[in-house]
Coordinates of C-alpha atoms in Angstrom, one line a residue:
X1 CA 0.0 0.0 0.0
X2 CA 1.0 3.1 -1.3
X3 CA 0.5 6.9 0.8
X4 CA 0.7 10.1 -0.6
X5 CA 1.5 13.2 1.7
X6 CA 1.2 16.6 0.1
X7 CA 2.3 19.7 1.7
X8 CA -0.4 22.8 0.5
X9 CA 0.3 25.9 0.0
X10 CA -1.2 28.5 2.4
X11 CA -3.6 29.7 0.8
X12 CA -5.8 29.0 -2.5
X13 CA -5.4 32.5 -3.7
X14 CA -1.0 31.6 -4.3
X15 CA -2.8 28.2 -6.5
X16 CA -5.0 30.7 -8.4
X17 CA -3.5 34.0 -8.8
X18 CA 0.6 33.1 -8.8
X19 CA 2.5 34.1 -11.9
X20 CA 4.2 30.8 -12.2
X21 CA 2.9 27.4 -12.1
X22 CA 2.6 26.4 -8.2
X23 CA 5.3 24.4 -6.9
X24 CA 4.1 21.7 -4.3
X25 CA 6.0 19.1 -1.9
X26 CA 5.6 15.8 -1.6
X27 CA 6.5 12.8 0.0
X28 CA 5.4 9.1 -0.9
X29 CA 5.7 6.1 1.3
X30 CA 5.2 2.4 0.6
X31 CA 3.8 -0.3 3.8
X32 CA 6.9 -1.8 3.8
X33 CA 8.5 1.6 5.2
X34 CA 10.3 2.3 1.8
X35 CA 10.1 6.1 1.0
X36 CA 11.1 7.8 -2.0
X37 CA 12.8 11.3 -2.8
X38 CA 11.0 14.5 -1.3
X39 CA 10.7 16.6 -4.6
X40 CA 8.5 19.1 -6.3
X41 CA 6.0 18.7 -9.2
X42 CA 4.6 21.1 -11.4
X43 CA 0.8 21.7 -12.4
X44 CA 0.1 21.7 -16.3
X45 CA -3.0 22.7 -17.1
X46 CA -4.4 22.0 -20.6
X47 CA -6.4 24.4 -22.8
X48 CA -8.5 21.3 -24.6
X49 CA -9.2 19.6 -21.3
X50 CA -12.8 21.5 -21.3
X51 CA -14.8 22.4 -24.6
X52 CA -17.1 25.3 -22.7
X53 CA -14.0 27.2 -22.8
X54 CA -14.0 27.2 -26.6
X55 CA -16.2 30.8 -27.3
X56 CA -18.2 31.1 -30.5
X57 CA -17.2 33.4 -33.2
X58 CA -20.8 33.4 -34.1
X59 CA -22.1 36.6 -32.8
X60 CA -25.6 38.3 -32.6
X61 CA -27.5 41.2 -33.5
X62 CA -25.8 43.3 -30.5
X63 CA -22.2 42.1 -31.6
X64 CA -21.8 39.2 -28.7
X65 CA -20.6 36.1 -29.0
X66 CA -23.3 33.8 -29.2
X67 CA -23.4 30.6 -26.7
X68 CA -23.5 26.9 -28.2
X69 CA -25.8 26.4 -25.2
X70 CA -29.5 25.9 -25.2
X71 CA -31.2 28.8 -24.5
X72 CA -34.6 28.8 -22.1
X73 CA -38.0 29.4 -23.4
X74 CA -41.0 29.9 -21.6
X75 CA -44.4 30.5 -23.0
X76 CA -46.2 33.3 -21.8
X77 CA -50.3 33.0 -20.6
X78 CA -52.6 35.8 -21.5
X79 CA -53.1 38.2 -18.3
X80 CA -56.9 39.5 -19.2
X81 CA -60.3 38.1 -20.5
X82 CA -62.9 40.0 -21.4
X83 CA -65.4 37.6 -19.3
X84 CA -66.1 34.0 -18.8
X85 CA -68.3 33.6 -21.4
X86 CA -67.2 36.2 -24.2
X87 CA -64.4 35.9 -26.4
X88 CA -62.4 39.2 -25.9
X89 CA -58.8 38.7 -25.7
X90 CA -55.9 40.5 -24.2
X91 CA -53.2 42.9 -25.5
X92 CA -50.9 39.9 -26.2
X93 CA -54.1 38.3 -28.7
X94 CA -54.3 41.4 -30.5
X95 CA -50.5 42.2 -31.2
X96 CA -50.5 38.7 -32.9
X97 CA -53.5 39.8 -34.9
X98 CA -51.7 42.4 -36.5
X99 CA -53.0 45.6 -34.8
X100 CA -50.7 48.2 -33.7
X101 CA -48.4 47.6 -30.7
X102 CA -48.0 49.6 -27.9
X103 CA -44.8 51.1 -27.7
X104 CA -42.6 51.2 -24.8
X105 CA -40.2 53.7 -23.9
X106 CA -36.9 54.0 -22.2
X107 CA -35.3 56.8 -20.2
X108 CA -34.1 59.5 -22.3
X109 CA -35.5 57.1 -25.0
X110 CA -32.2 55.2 -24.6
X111 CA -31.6 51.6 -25.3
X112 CA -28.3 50.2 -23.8
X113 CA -26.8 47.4 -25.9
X114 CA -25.1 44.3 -24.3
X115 CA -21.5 44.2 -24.8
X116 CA -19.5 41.3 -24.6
X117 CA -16.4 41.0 -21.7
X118 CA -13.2 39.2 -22.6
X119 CA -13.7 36.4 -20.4
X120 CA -11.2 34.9 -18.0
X121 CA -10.0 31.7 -19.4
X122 CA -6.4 30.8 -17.9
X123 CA -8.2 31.9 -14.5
X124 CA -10.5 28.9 -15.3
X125 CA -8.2 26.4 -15.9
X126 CA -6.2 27.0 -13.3
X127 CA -9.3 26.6 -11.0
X128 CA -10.4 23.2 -13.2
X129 CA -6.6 22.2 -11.8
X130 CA -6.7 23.3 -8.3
X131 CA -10.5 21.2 -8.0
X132 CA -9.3 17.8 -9.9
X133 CA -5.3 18.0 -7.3
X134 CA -8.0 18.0 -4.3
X135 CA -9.7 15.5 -5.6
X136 CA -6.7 13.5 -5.5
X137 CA -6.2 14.3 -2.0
X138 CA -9.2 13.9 -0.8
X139 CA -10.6 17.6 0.2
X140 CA -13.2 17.5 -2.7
X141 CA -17.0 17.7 -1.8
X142 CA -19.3 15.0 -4.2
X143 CA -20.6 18.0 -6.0
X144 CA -17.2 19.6 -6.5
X145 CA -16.3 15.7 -8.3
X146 CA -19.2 15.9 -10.5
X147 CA -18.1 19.7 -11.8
X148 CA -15.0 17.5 -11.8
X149 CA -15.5 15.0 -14.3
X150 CA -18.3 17.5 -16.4
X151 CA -16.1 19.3 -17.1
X152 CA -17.8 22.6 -15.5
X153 CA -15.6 25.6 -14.6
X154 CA -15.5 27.0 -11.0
X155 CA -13.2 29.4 -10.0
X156 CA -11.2 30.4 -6.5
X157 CA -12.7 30.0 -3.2
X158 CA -11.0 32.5 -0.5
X159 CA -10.0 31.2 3.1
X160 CA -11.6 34.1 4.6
X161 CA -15.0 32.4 3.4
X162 CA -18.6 34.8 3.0
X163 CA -16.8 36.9 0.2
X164 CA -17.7 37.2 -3.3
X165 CA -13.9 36.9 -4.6
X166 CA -13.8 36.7 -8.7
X167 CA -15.8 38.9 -11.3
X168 CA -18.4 36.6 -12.2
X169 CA -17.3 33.1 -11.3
X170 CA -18.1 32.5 -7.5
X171 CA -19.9 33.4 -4.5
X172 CA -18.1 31.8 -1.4
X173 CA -19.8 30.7 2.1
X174 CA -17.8 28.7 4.1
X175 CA -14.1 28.1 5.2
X176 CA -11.5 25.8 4.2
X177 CA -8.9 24.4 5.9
X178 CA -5.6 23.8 4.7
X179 CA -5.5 19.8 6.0
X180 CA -8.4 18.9 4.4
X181 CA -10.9 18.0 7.8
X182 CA -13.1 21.4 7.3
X183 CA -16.2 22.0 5.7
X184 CA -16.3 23.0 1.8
X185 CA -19.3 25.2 1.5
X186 CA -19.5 26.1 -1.6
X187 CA -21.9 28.4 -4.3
X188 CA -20.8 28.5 -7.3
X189 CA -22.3 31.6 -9.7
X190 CA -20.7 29.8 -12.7
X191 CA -23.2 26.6 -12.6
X192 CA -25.8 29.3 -12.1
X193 CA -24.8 31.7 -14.5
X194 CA -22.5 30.2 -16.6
X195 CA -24.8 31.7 -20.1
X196 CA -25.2 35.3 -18.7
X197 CA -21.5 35.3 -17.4
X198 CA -20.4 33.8 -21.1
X199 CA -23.0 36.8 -22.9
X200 CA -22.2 39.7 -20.9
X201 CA -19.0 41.0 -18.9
X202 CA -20.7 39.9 -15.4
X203 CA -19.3 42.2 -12.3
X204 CA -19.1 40.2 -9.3
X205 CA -20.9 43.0 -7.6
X206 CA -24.1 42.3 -9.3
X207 CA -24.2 39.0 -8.0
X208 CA -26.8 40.0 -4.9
X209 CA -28.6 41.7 -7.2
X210 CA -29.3 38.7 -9.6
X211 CA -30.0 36.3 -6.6
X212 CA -32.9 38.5 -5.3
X213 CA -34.4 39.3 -8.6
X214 CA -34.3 35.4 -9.7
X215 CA -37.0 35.0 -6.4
X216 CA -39.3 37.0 -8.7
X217 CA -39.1 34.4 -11.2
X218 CA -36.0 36.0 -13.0
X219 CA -33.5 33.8 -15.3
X220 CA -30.1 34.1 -17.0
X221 CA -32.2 35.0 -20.2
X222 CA -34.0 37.5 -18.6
X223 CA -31.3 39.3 -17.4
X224 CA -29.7 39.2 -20.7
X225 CA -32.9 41.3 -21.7
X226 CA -32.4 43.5 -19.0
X227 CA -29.1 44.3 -19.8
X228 CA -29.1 44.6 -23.4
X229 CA -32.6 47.0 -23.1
X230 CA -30.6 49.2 -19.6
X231 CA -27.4 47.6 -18.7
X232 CA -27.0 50.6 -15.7
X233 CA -30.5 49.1 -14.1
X234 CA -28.3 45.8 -13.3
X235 CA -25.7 48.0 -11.2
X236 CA -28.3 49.0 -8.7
X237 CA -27.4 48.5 -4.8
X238 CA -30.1 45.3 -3.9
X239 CA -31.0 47.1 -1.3
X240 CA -32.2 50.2 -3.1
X241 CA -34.2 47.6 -5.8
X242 CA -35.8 45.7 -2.7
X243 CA -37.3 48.6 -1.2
X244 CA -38.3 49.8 -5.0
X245 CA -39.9 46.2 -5.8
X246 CA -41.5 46.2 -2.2
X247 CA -43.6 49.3 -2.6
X248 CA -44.9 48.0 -6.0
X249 CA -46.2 44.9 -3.9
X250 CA -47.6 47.1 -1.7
X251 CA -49.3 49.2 -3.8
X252 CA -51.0 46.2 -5.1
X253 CA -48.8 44.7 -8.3
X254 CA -48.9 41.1 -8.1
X255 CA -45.6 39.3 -7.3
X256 CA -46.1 37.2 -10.5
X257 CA -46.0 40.5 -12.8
X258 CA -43.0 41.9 -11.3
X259 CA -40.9 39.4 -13.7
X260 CA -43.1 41.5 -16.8
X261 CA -42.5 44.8 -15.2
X262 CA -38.5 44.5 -15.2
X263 CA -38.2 43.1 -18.9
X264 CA -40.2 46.2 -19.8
X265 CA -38.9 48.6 -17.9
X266 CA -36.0 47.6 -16.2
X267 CA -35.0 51.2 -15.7
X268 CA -37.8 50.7 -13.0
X269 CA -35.4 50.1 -10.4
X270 CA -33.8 53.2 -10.9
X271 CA -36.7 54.9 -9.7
X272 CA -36.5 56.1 -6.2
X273 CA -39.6 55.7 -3.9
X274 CA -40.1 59.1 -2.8
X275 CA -39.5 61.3 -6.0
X276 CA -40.6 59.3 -9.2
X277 CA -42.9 56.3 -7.6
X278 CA -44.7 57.6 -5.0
X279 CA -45.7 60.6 -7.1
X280 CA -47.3 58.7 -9.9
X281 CA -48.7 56.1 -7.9
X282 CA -50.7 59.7 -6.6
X283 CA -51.7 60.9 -9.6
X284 CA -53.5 57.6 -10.5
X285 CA -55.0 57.8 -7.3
X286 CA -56.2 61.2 -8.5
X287 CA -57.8 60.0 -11.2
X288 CA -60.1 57.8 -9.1
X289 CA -58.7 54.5 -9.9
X290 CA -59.1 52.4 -6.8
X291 CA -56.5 51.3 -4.7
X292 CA -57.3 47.6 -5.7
X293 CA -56.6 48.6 -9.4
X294 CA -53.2 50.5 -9.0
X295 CA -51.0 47.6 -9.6
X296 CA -53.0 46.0 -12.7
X297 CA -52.2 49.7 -14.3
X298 CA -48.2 49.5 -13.0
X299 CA -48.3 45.9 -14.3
X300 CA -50.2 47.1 -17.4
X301 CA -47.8 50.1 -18.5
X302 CA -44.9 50.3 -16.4
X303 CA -43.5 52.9 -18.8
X304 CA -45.5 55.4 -17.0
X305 CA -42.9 56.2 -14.2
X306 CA -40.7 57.2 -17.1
X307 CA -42.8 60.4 -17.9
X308 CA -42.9 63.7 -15.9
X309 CA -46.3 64.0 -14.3
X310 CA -46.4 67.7 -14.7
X311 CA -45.0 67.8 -18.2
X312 CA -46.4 64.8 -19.8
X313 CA -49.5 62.6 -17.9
X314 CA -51.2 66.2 -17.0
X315 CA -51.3 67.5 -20.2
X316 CA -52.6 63.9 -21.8
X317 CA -55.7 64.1 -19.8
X318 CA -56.4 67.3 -20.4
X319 CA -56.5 66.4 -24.1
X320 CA -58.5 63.8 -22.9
X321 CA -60.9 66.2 -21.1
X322 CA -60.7 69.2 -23.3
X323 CA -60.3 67.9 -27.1
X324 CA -61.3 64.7 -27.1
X325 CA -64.7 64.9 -24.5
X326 CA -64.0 61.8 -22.4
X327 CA -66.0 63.4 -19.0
X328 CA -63.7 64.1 -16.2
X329 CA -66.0 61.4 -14.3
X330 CA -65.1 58.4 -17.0
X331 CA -61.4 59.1 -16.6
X332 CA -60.6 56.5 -14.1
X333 CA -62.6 54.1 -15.8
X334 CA -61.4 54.9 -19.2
X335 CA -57.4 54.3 -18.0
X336 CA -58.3 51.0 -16.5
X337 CA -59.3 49.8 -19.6
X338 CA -56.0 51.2 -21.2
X339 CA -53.8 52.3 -19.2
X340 CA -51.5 52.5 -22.5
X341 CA -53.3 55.9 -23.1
X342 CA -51.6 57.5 -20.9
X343 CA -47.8 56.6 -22.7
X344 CA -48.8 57.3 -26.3
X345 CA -49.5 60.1 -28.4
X346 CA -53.2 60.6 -27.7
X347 CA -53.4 64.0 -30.3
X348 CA -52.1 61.5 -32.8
X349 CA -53.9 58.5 -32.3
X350 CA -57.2 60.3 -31.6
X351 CA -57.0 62.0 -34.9
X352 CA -56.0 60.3 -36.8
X353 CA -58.8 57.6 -36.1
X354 CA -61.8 59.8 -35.4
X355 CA -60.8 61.3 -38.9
X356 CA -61.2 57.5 -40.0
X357 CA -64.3 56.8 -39.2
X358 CA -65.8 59.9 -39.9
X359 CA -64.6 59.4 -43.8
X360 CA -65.5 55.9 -43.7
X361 CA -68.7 55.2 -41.5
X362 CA -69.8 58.9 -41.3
X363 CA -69.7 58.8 -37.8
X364 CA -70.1 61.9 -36.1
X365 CA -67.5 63.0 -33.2
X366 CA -70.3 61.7 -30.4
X367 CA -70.1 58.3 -31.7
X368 CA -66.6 58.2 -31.8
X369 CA -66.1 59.6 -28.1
X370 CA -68.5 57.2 -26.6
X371 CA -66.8 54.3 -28.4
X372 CA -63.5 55.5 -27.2
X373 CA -65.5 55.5 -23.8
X374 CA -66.5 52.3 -23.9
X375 CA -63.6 50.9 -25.6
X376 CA -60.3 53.1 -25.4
X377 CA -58.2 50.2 -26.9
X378 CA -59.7 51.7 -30.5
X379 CA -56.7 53.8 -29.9
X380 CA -54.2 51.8 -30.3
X381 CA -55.3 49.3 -33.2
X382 CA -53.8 49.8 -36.7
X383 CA -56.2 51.3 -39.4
X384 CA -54.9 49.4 -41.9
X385 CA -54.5 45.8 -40.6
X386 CA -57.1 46.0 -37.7
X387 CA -60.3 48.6 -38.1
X388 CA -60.3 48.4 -41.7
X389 CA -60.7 44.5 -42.2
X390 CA -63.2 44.0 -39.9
X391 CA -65.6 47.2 -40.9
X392 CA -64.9 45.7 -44.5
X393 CA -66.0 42.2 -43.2
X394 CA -69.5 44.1 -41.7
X395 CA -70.5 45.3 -45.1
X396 CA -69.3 42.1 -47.3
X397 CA -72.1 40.2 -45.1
X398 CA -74.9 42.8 -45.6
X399 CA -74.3 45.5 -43.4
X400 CA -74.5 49.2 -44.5
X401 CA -73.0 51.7 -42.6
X402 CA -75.3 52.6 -40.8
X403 CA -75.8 49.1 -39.2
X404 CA -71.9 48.8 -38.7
X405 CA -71.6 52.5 -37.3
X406 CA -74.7 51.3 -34.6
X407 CA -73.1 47.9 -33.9
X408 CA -69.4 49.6 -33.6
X409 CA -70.6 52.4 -31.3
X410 CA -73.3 49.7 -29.2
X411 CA -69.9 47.0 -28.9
X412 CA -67.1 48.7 -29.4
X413 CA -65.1 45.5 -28.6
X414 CA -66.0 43.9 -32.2
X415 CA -62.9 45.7 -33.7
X416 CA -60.7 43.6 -31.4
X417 CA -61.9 39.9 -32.4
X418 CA -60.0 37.6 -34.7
X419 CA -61.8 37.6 -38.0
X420 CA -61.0 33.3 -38.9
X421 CA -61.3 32.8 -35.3
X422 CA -64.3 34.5 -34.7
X423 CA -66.5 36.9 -36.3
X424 CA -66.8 34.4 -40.0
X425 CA -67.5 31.4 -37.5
X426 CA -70.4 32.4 -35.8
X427 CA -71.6 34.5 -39.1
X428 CA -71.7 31.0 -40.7
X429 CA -73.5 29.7 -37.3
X430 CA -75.8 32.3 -37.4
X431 CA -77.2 31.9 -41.1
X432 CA -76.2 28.1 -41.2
X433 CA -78.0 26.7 -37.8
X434 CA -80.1 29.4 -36.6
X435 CA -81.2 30.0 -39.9
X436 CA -81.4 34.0 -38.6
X437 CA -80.6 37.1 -40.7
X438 CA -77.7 39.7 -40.7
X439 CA -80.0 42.5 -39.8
X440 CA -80.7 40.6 -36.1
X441 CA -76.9 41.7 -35.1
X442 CA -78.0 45.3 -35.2
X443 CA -80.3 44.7 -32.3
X444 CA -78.1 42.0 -30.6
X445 CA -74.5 43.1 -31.5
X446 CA -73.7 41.0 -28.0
X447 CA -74.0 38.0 -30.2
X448 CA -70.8 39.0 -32.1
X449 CA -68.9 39.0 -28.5
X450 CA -70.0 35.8 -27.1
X451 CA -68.2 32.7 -27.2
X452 CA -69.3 30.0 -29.7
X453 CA -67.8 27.3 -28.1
X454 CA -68.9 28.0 -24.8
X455 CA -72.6 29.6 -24.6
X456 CA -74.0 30.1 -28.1
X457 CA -73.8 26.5 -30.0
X458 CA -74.5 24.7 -26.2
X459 CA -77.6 27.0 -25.6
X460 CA -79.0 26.1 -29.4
X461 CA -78.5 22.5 -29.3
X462 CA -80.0 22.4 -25.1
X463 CA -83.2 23.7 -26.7
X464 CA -83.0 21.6 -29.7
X465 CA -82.8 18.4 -27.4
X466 CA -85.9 19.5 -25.3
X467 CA -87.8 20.1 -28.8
X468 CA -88.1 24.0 -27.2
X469 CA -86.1 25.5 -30.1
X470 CA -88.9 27.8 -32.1
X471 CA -89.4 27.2 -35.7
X472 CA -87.6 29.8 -37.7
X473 CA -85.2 32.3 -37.0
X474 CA -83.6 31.5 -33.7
X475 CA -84.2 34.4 -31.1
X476 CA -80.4 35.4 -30.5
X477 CA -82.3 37.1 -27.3
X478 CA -81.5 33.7 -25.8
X479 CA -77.9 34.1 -25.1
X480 CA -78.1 37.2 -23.6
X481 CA -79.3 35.8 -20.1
X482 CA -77.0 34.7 -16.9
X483 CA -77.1 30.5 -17.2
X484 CA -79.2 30.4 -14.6
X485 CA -81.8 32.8 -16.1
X486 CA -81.6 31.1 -19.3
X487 CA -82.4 27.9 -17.9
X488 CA -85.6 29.4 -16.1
X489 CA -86.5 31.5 -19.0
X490 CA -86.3 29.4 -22.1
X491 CA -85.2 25.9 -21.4
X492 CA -87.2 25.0 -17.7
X493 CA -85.2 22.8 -17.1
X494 CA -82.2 22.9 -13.5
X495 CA -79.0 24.3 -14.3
X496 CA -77.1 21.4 -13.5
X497 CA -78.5 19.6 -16.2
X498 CA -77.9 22.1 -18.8
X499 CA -74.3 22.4 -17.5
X500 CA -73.9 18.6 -17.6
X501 CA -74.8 18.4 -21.1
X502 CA -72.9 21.7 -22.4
X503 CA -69.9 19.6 -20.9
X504 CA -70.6 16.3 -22.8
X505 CA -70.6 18.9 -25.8
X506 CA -67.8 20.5 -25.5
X507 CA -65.6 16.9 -24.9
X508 CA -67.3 15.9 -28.5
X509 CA -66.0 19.3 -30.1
X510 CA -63.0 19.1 -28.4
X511 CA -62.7 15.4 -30.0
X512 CA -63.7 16.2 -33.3
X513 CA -61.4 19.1 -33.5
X514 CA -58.4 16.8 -32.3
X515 CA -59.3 14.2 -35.0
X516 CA -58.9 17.0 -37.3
X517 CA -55.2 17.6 -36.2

């Protein structure tokens, strides 16, 4: 049996950061008591012992290198609804429909662009040495083995222990003692951001700020967002961007949308509480937007704390009050329903679409301001690719401008649904199965809002089963109605069994539609 005795240097820091290869003494004994020559042996680190040292020359749009590693994708859900039973859809639905987005805008209107750091490769290797010699002797944690033999970087770990040492490579929390009996407690940043560090020149003393934001929800690939949209917003103190991100929890913004918030706006937590947050959360307030609705509006357009409150969200609703006629009373309600109208051009926007419709429908300047009442998101949807189709879709079924100009200003919300999706589907189920005319939508326009799926093709077929369904033209007065009401009013039958058989319906349209895939 052979033993190996290895004198260590003092301190990790002479392994990592010496200008010459460390030197190391040695003595090695056999069981029989022969000993060989005390002597010295030198590290040798190879370049090609790790392929994620290798960079890409590939680079992207921003002029970084671009990572060979996978990159994480999340899918994300659809925040609003316009009810259960209606088939309005979010912001998100009508930016893939083509209407106009919302723009967002930075500080100063200034974009920060990533840019790549020069990495610290011999730094690495030597680490990648240092880990696999204490693996030899022994002073190697199980997890330290596995970075070992995978091949993953981790870089110096200090004797004075609860430091962060390196620029981007390791956050240290324990001790180490130089004859291998202590405790290794170890963090490493490089396991945990090993893409950002490899995308961006990653200062060590952002480090506690990327720990707290990732409890929000936060990834590598976020923060590369973040710093390519406002690299300054990732040098913030955490303690300033705690106290920042706690009062936008307490002002009601869910913890769930502070992840949205901070790839919108990341210049958000640059925003001090007392002189830009405080006095905007006010002026909503002012507006009189209940407290319960203040962080659906932050969440909604957190570009607002980027413009002056005296210079810019005064002066848009004054427009609001004084050009465009939206009653001082409806103003509250009016930003709840888009709170984007208080970040865009509103002299633009309102002009150029009440000029629109006036031209096209002959709608006079009443009609538009109680559609814009009633629906403020007009607003923002394209003329071209979103008002115009679907006004051009009214009249190809029948509809003369009057009727469309009645239904638009009754339901606003029709200029928001998909045309495939919805409005030709239940214009086909309206002439097709409830053999009804085009002229019925002017005196139920609701029809156009409702979901198929769910209310108006269960609703027709209940009352077909019972043989209640009236001969003719279907009375589209029959959707209207709670469920409830409906099943008292038309169908007399309990509500549970008109639930239990829209269920059974909607599994066999669900199946038929699947077969189709």
């Amino acid at each position: 049996m052979a033993v190996l005795s290895l004198q260590v240097p003092n301190s990790l820091n002479s392994i990592l950061f010496s200008p010459s290869p460390p030197s190391w003494s040695f003595s090695f004994s056999f069981s029989n008591g022969g000993r060989l020559k005390r002597g010295k042996f030198v590290v040798l680190l190879s370049t090609h012992s790790n392929p994620k040292i290798l960079k890409s020359n590939k680079k992207s749009k921003y002029g970084q290198r671009i990572t060979p590693y996978d990159t994480d994708e999340e899918e994300e859900a659809e925040d609003e609804e316009f009810g259960k039973h209606y088939d309005m859809s979010g912001d998100d639905w009508l930016m893939n429909d083509g209407f106009a987005e919302t723009h967002e805008f930075g500080v100063n209107g200034k974009i920060f662009k990533s840019q790549k750091g020069s990495g610290n490769q011999r730094l690495q290797e030597k680490v990648r040495g240092s880990k696999a010699l204490k693996s030899r002797q022994g002073l190697i944690t199980a997890a330290e083995q596995m970075d070992v033999r995978n091949g993953n970087d981790v870089l110096k770990k200090s004797s004075a222990g609860n430091v962060y040492q390196t620029s981007n490579k390791m956050k240290e929390v324990g001790s180490f003692n130089r004859d291998g009996r202590g405790k290794s407690l170890l963090r490493t940043t490089e396991n945990k951001y090993q893409r950002l560090s490899d995308e961006i020149d990653l200062d060590e003393k952002w480090l506690p700020l990327l720990d707290y934001l990732s409890t929000f929800g936060l990834k590598e690939s976020h923060f590369i967002q973040m710093y390519e949209r406002h690299m300054p917003s990732l040098q913030i103190n955490v303690c300033s961007a705690q106290e920042r991100l706690e009062y936008l929890l307490s002002v009601g913004v869910k913890q769930r949308d502070i992840r949205r918030i901070l790839l919108r706006q990341p210049q958000i937590l640059e925003y001090t509480v007392e002189n830009n947050l405080k006095p905007r959360v006010a002026f909503l307030m002012g507006l009189g937007i209940p407290n319960s609705r203040i962080g659906q509006i932050i969440a909604s357009a957190p570009s607002l704390f980027s413009y002056s409150v005296e210079n810019s969200l005064k002066p848009t609703v004054r427009y609001l009050i004084e050009e465009v006629g939206i009653k001082e009373a409806d103003l509250g309600k009016v930003v709840q329903l888009s709170p984007q109208i208080l970040v865009q051009r509103i002299d633009i926007s309102w002009n150029t679409r009440y000029m629109f419709l006036s031209k096209e429908l002959g709608a006079p300047r009443d009609s538009v301001v109680k559609m814009v009442r009633k629906h403020p998101q007009l607003l923002h949807y394209s003329i071209d690719d979103g008002l115009l189709p679907r006004i051009n879709f009214l009249r190809s079924i029948g509809m003369r401008n009057s009727d469309i100009l009645k239904v638009l200003t009754s339901l606003t919300q029709v200029l928001s649904l998909s045309l495939e999706d919805n409005l030709k589907p239940k214009y086909m189920y309206l002439v097709n199965e409830l053999n009804n005319e085009v002229h019925s939508l002017t005196k139920y326009p609701m029809y156009l809002s409702l979901s198929l799926d769910q209310r108006i093709r269960p609703r027709h077929r209940f009352l077909v089963s019972l043989k209640k369904a009236p001969k003719g033209p279907f009375p589209l007065g029959s959707f209207v109605p709670t469920d409830e009401c409906f099943c008292q009013q038309w169908a007399g039958t309990s509500l549970d069994k008109y639930l239990a058989f829209r269920q059974r319906l909607l599994l066999k349209e669900f199946a038929k539609k699947y077969e189709k895939q």
